[in-house]
Amino acid sequence: MSQQLEDASFLTSKLDEAIGWARKYSIFQYPFVTACCGMEYMAAACSHYDFDRFGAGLPRFSPRQADVLFVVGTISHKMAPVLLRIYEQMADPKWVVAFGVCTCTGGFYDNYATVMGIDTIMPVDIYIPGCPPRPEYVLDGLMKLQEKIQAQHSKAGQQKA
Ligand code: SF4
């Protein structure tokens, strides 16, 4: 009986790892682009740097079809409720990437109108600093996100075992 349980937990943990692997290479991102960082975002997504290599080449413009929210550019307090609404409309599991220093911390906008980092209004999984971030930073952030997605599945598998 215990051997059967061991076999079953081995299979479920391997299945969970396989789901993590599949999920990290099928990222459907929702780009919420507000400011100058958008140019660098587009440069990173185009053929030279090629998001497609990471399985993240197909943006979705409906939050219900997306699992990664890319927040790109300055977020004002007036815009924050819209961003939060989009985040809430995404189904679980979902992840958030803060792209550029304005999104991460407010950047040099130290004023009444700007959100001082989107992690004040929603959980953030990956921070990509820079003004704007270089494409290499963006790809590094994307790979860190993939590691995080895979690790979540591996941990779940270990807990079940
Ligand atoms: S981080 Fe720099 S490039 Fe990006 S939105 Fe802010 S000011 Fe623009």
Coordinates of N, CA and C and ligand atoms in Angstrom, one line a residue:
M1 N 0.8 -1.2 0.0 CA 0.0 0.0 0.0 C 0.9 1.3 0.0
S2 N 1.9 1.2 0.9 CA 2.8 2.4 1.0 C 3.5 2.6 -0.4
Q3 N 3.9 1.5 -1.0 CA 4.6 1.6 -2.3 C 3.7 2.2 -3.3
Q4 N 2.4 1.9 -3.3 CA 1.4 2.5 -4.2 C 1.3 4.0 -4.0
L5 N 1.3 4.4 -2.7 CA 1.2 5.8 -2.4 C 2.4 6.5 -2.9
E6 N 3.6 5.9 -2.7 CA 4.9 6.5 -3.1 C 4.8 6.7 -4.6
D7 N 4.4 5.6 -5.3 CA 4.3 5.7 -6.8 C 3.4 6.8 -7.2
A8 N 2.2 6.9 -6.5 CA 1.2 8.0 -6.9 C 1.8 9.3 -6.7
S9 N 2.5 9.6 -5.5 CA 3.0 10.9 -5.2 C 4.1 11.2 -6.2
F10 N 4.9 10.2 -6.6 CA 6.0 10.4 -7.6 C 5.3 10.9 -8.9
L11 N 4.3 10.2 -9.3 CA 3.6 10.6 -10.6 C 3.0 12.0 -10.5
T12 N 2.3 12.3 -9.4 CA 1.7 13.6 -9.3 C 2.7 14.7 -9.2
S13 N 3.9 14.5 -8.5 CA 4.9 15.5 -8.5 C 5.5 15.7 -9.9
K14 N 5.7 14.6 -10.6 CA 6.3 14.8 -12.0 C 5.3 15.5 -12.9
L15 N 4.0 15.1 -12.7 CA 2.9 15.8 -13.5 C 2.9 17.3 -13.2
D16 N 3.0 17.6 -11.9 CA 3.1 19.0 -11.5 C 4.3 19.8 -12.2
E17 N 5.4 19.1 -12.1 CA 6.6 19.7 -12.8 C 6.4 19.9 -14.3
A18 N 5.7 19.0 -14.9 CA 5.5 19.1 -16.3 C 4.5 20.2 -16.6
I19 N 3.5 20.4 -15.7 CA 2.6 21.5 -15.9 C 3.3 22.8 -15.8
G20 N 4.2 22.9 -14.8 CA 5.1 24.1 -14.6 C 5.9 24.4 -15.8
W21 N 6.5 23.4 -16.4 CA 7.3 23.5 -17.5 C 6.5 24.1 -18.7
A22 N 5.3 23.5 -18.9 CA 4.4 23.9 -20.0 C 3.9 25.4 -19.8
R23 N 3.6 25.6 -18.5 CA 3.1 27.0 -18.2 C 4.2 28.1 -18.4
K24 N 5.4 27.8 -18.0 CA 6.4 28.8 -18.1 C 6.8 29.1 -19.6
Y25 N 6.4 28.2 -20.5 CA 6.7 28.4 -21.9 C 5.4 28.8 -22.7
S26 N 4.4 29.1 -21.9 CA 3.1 29.6 -22.6 C 2.6 30.8 -21.8
I27 N 3.4 31.8 -21.8 CA 3.0 33.1 -21.1 C 2.2 33.9 -22.1
F28 N 1.0 34.2 -21.6 CA 0.1 35.2 -22.3 C 0.1 36.5 -21.6
Q29 N 0.8 37.4 -22.1 CA 0.9 38.7 -21.3 C -0.1 39.7 -21.7
Y30 N -0.5 40.5 -20.8 CA -1.3 41.7 -21.0 C -0.4 42.9 -20.8
P31 N -0.1 43.6 -21.9 CA 0.8 44.8 -21.8 C 0.0 46.0 -21.4
F32 N 0.2 46.6 -20.2 CA -0.5 47.8 -19.8 C 0.6 48.9 -19.9
V33 N 0.6 49.5 -21.1 CA 1.7 50.5 -21.5 C 1.2 51.9 -21.4
T34 N 1.9 52.7 -20.6 CA 1.4 54.1 -20.4 C 2.4 55.1 -20.8
A35 N 3.7 54.9 -20.9 CA 4.6 56.0 -21.1 C 5.8 55.5 -22.0
C36 N 6.9 56.3 -21.8 CA 8.0 56.1 -22.7 C 8.7 54.7 -22.7
C37 N 8.6 54.0 -21.6 CA 9.1 52.6 -21.5 C 8.5 51.7 -22.6
G38 N 7.3 52.1 -23.1 CA 6.7 51.3 -24.1 C 7.5 51.1 -25.3
M39 N 8.4 52.1 -25.7 CA 9.3 51.9 -26.8 C 10.2 50.8 -26.6
E40 N 10.8 50.7 -25.4 CA 11.7 49.7 -25.1 C 11.1 48.3 -25.0
Y41 N 9.8 48.3 -24.5 CA 9.1 47.1 -24.4 C 8.9 46.5 -25.8
M42 N 8.5 47.4 -26.8 CA 8.3 47.0 -28.1 C 9.6 46.5 -28.8
A43 N 10.7 47.2 -28.5 CA 12.0 46.8 -29.0 C 12.3 45.4 -28.5
A44 N 12.1 45.1 -27.2 CA 12.4 43.8 -26.7 C 11.5 42.7 -27.2
A45 N 10.3 43.1 -27.6 CA 9.4 42.1 -28.1 C 9.6 41.7 -29.6
C46 N 10.3 42.6 -30.3 CA 10.4 42.4 -31.7 C 11.5 41.4 -32.0
S47 N 11.8 41.2 -33.3 CA 12.5 40.1 -33.8 C 14.0 40.0 -33.2
H48 N 14.6 41.1 -33.0 CA 16.0 41.0 -32.6 C 16.2 40.3 -31.3
Y49 N 15.3 40.7 -30.3 CA 15.4 40.1 -29.0 C 14.4 39.0 -28.8
D50 N 13.2 39.1 -29.4 CA 12.4 38.0 -29.7 C 11.8 37.3 -28.4
F51 N 10.7 37.9 -27.9 CA 10.0 37.3 -26.8 C 9.5 35.8 -27.1
D52 N 9.3 35.6 -28.4 CA 8.7 34.3 -28.8 C 9.6 33.1 -28.4
R53 N 10.9 33.3 -28.3 CA 11.8 32.3 -27.8 C 11.5 31.7 -26.4
F54 N 10.8 32.6 -25.7 CA 10.4 32.3 -24.3 C 9.0 31.9 -24.2
G55 N 8.3 31.7 -25.3 CA 6.9 31.4 -25.3 C 6.0 32.5 -24.8
A56 N 6.5 33.8 -25.0 CA 5.8 34.9 -24.5 C 5.5 35.9 -25.6
G57 N 5.4 35.4 -26.8 CA 5.3 36.3 -28.0 C 3.9 36.7 -28.4
L58 N 2.9 36.2 -27.7 CA 1.5 36.5 -28.1 C 0.8 37.3 -27.0
P59 N 0.8 38.7 -27.1 CA 0.1 39.5 -26.1 C -1.4 39.3 -26.2
R60 N -2.1 39.4 -25.1 CA -3.5 39.3 -25.1 C -4.1 40.7 -24.6
F61 N -5.1 41.2 -25.2 CA -5.7 42.4 -24.8 C -7.0 42.3 -24.1
S62 N -7.2 41.1 -23.7 CA -8.3 40.9 -22.7 C -7.7 40.3 -21.5
P63 N -7.9 40.9 -20.3 CA -7.3 40.3 -19.1 C -7.8 38.9 -18.8
R64 N -8.9 38.5 -19.3 CA -9.4 37.2 -19.0 C -8.7 36.1 -19.8
Q65 N -7.9 36.5 -20.8 CA -7.1 35.6 -21.6 C -5.6 35.7 -21.2
A66 N -5.3 36.5 -20.3 CA -3.9 36.7 -20.0 C -3.5 36.2 -18.6
D67 N -2.2 35.8 -18.4 CA -1.8 35.3 -17.1 C -0.6 36.1 -16.5
V68 N 0.0 37.0 -17.4 CA 1.0 37.9 -16.8 C 0.7 39.3 -17.2
L69 N 0.6 40.1 -16.2 CA 0.3 41.6 -16.4 C 1.7 42.3 -16.5
F70 N 2.0 42.8 -17.6 CA 3.2 43.6 -17.8 C 2.8 45.1 -17.6
V71 N 3.2 45.7 -16.5 CA 2.9 47.1 -16.3 C 4.1 47.9 -16.8
V72 N 3.9 48.8 -17.8 CA 5.1 49.4 -18.5 C 4.8 50.9 -18.5
G73 N 5.6 51.6 -17.6 CA 5.5 53.1 -17.6 C 4.9 53.6 -16.3
T74 N 4.8 54.9 -16.3 CA 4.3 55.7 -15.1 C 2.9 55.4 -14.8
I75 N 2.5 55.2 -13.6 CA 1.1 55.0 -13.2 C 0.7 56.1 -12.4
S76 N -0.4 56.8 -12.8 CA -0.9 57.9 -12.0 C -2.0 57.4 -11.1
H77 N -2.3 58.2 -10.0 CA -3.4 57.7 -9.1 C -4.7 57.6 -9.8
K78 N -4.9 58.5 -10.9 CA -6.1 58.4 -11.6 C -6.3 57.1 -12.4
M79 N -5.1 56.6 -12.8 CA -5.1 55.4 -13.6 C -5.1 54.1 -12.8
A80 N -4.7 54.3 -11.5 CA -4.5 53.1 -10.7 C -5.7 52.2 -10.5
P81 N -6.9 52.8 -10.3 CA -8.1 51.9 -10.2 C -8.4 51.1 -11.5
V82 N -8.0 51.6 -12.7 CA -8.2 50.9 -13.9 C -7.2 49.7 -14.0
L83 N -6.0 50.0 -13.6 CA -5.0 48.9 -13.5 C -5.4 47.8 -12.6
L84 N -5.9 48.2 -11.4 CA -6.3 47.2 -10.4 C -7.5 46.4 -10.9
R85 N -8.4 47.0 -11.6 CA -9.6 46.3 -12.2 C -9.1 45.3 -13.2
I86 N -8.1 45.6 -14.0 CA -7.6 44.7 -15.0 C -7.0 43.5 -14.3
Y87 N -6.2 43.8 -13.2 CA -5.5 42.7 -12.4 C -6.6 41.8 -11.9
E88 N -7.7 42.4 -11.3 CA -8.7 41.6 -10.7 C -9.5 40.7 -11.7
Q89 N -9.5 41.2 -12.9 CA -10.2 40.4 -14.0 C -9.4 39.2 -14.5
M90 N -8.1 39.2 -14.2 CA -7.3 38.1 -14.7 C -7.6 36.8 -13.8
A91 N -7.6 35.7 -14.4 CA -7.9 34.5 -13.7 C -6.6 34.0 -13.0
D92 N -6.7 33.2 -11.9 CA -5.5 32.6 -11.3 C -5.1 31.4 -12.1
P93 N -3.8 31.0 -12.1 CA -2.7 31.7 -11.5 C -2.3 32.9 -12.4
K94 N -1.8 33.9 -11.8 CA -1.4 35.1 -12.5 C -0.2 35.8 -11.9
W95 N 0.5 36.5 -12.7 CA 1.8 37.1 -12.2 C 1.8 38.5 -12.7
V96 N 2.6 39.4 -12.0 CA 2.8 40.8 -12.4 C 4.2 41.1 -12.6
V97 N 4.5 41.8 -13.7 CA 5.9 42.3 -13.9 C 5.9 43.8 -13.9
A98 N 6.7 44.4 -13.1 CA 6.9 45.9 -13.1 C 8.0 46.3 -14.0
F99 N 7.7 47.0 -15.1 CA 8.7 47.2 -16.1 C 9.1 48.7 -16.1
G100 N 10.4 49.0 -15.7 CA 10.9 50.3 -15.6 C 10.8 50.9 -14.2
V101 N 11.7 51.8 -14.0 CA 11.8 52.3 -12.6 C 10.5 53.1 -12.1
C102 N 9.8 53.8 -13.1 CA 8.6 54.5 -12.7 C 7.6 53.5 -12.2
T103 N 7.5 52.3 -12.8 CA 6.5 51.3 -12.4 C 6.9 50.7 -11.1
C104 N 8.3 50.5 -10.9 CA 8.8 49.8 -9.7 C 8.7 50.7 -8.5
T105 N 9.0 52.0 -8.6 CA 9.1 52.9 -7.5 C 8.5 54.3 -7.6
G106 N 8.0 54.6 -8.8 CA 7.6 56.0 -9.1 C 8.7 56.7 -9.8
G107 N 9.9 56.2 -9.7 CA 11.1 56.8 -10.4 C 11.3 58.2 -9.9
F108 N 11.6 59.1 -10.9 CA 11.9 60.5 -10.4 C 10.6 61.3 -10.2
Y109 N 9.4 60.7 -10.4 CA 8.2 61.5 -10.2 C 7.8 61.4 -8.7
D110 N 8.3 62.4 -8.0 CA 8.0 62.5 -6.6 C 6.9 63.5 -6.4
N111 N 5.7 63.2 -6.8 CA 4.6 64.2 -6.7 C 3.3 63.6 -6.3
Y112 N 2.3 64.4 -6.2 CA 1.0 64.0 -5.7 C 0.2 63.1 -6.7
A113 N 0.6 63.1 -8.0 CA -0.2 62.5 -9.0 C 0.3 61.0 -9.3
T114 N 1.5 60.7 -8.9 CA 2.1 59.4 -9.3 C 2.1 58.4 -8.3
V115 N 1.8 57.1 -8.6 CA 1.8 56.0 -7.7 C 3.3 55.7 -7.5
M116 N 3.7 55.6 -6.2 CA 5.1 55.4 -5.9 C 5.4 53.9 -5.9
G117 N 5.3 53.3 -7.0 CA 5.5 51.8 -7.2 C 4.2 51.1 -7.2
I118 N 4.0 50.2 -8.2 CA 2.7 49.5 -8.3 C 2.5 48.5 -7.2
D119 N 3.6 48.1 -6.4 CA 3.4 47.2 -5.4 C 2.7 47.8 -4.2
T120 N 2.4 49.1 -4.3 CA 1.5 49.7 -3.2 C 0.0 49.4 -3.5
I121 N -0.3 48.9 -4.7 CA -1.7 48.6 -5.0 C -1.9 47.1 -5.4
M122 N -0.9 46.4 -5.7 CA -1.0 45.0 -6.1 C 0.3 44.2 -5.9
P123 N 0.2 42.9 -5.8 CA 1.5 42.1 -5.6 C 2.3 42.1 -6.9
V124 N 3.6 42.3 -6.8 CA 4.5 42.3 -7.9 C 5.4 41.1 -7.8
D125 N 5.6 40.3 -8.9 CA 6.4 39.1 -8.9 C 7.8 39.5 -9.4
I126 N 8.0 40.3 -10.4 CA 9.3 40.6 -11.0 C 9.4 42.1 -11.2
Y127 N 10.5 42.6 -10.7 CA 10.8 44.0 -11.0 C 11.9 44.1 -12.0
I128 N 11.7 44.9 -13.0 CA 12.8 45.2 -14.0 C 13.1 46.7 -14.0
P129 N 14.2 47.0 -13.3 CA 14.5 48.4 -13.1 C 15.2 49.0 -14.4
G130 N 15.4 50.3 -14.4 CA 16.0 51.0 -15.6 C 15.1 52.0 -16.1
C131 N 15.6 53.0 -16.8 CA 14.9 54.2 -17.3 C 15.3 54.5 -18.7
P132 N 14.8 53.8 -19.7 CA 14.1 52.6 -19.6 C 15.0 51.4 -19.4
P133 N 14.5 50.2 -19.0 CA 15.4 49.0 -18.9 C 15.9 48.6 -20.3
R134 N 17.1 48.2 -20.4 CA 17.7 47.7 -21.6 C 17.0 46.3 -22.0
P135 N 16.9 46.0 -23.2 CA 16.2 44.7 -23.6 C 16.8 43.5 -22.9
E136 N 18.2 43.5 -22.6 CA 18.8 42.4 -21.9 C 18.2 42.3 -20.5
Y137 N 17.9 43.4 -19.8 CA 17.3 43.4 -18.5 C 15.9 42.8 -18.6
V138 N 15.2 43.1 -19.7 CA 13.8 42.6 -19.9 C 13.9 41.1 -20.0
L139 N 14.8 40.6 -20.8 CA 14.9 39.2 -21.0 C 15.3 38.5 -19.7
D140 N 16.2 39.1 -19.0 CA 16.6 38.6 -17.7 C 15.3 38.5 -16.8
G141 N 14.5 39.5 -16.8 CA 13.3 39.5 -15.9 C 12.4 38.4 -16.4
L142 N 12.3 38.2 -17.7 CA 11.4 37.2 -18.2 C 11.8 35.8 -17.8
M143 N 13.2 35.6 -17.8 CA 13.7 34.3 -17.4 C 13.5 34.1 -15.9
K144 N 13.6 35.1 -15.1 CA 13.4 35.0 -13.7 C 11.9 34.7 -13.4
L145 N 11.0 35.2 -14.2 CA 9.6 34.9 -14.1 C 9.4 33.4 -14.4
Q146 N 10.0 33.0 -15.5 CA 9.9 31.5 -15.8 C 10.3 30.6 -14.7
E147 N 11.5 31.0 -14.1 CA 12.0 30.2 -12.9 C 11.0 30.2 -11.8
K148 N 10.4 31.4 -11.6 CA 9.4 31.5 -10.5 C 8.1 30.6 -10.8
I149 N 7.7 30.6 -12.0 CA 6.5 29.8 -12.4 C 6.8 28.3 -12.2
Q150 N 8.0 27.9 -12.6 CA 8.4 26.5 -12.5 C 8.6 26.1 -11.0
A151 N 9.2 27.0 -10.3 CA 9.4 26.7 -8.8 C 8.1 26.6 -8.1
Q152 N 7.1 27.3 -8.4 CA 5.8 27.2 -7.7 C 5.3 25.8 -7.9
H153 N 5.5 25.3 -9.1 CA 4.9 24.0 -9.4 C 5.8 22.9 -8.7
S154 N 7.1 23.1 -8.7 CA 8.0 22.1 -8.1 C 7.7 22.0 -6.6
K155 N 7.5 23.2 -5.9 CA 7.2 23.2 -4.5 C 5.9 22.5 -4.2
A156 N 4.9 22.8 -5.0 CA 3.6 22.2 -4.8 C 3.8 20.7 -4.9
G157 N 4.6 20.2 -5.8 CA 4.8 18.8 -6.0 C 5.5 18.2 -4.8
Q158 N 6.5 19.0 -4.3 CA 7.2 18.4 -3.1 C 6.3 18.3 -1.9
Q159 N 5.4 19.4 -1.7 CA 4.5 19.3 -0.6 C 3.5 18.1 -0.6
K160 N 3.1 17.8 -1.8 CA 2.2 16.7 -2.0 C 2.9 15.4 -1.7
A161 N 4.2 15.3 -2.0 CA 4.9 14.1 -1.9 C 5.1 13.7 -0.4
Ligands
SF4_1 S1 11.2 54.6 -16.3 FE1 12.0 56.2 -17.7 S2 11.5 55.5 -19.7 FE2 10.2 54.3 -18.3 S3 8.3 55.4 -18.2 FE3 9.6 56.2 -16.5 S4 10.6 58.0 -17.3 FE4 9.8 56.8 -19.1

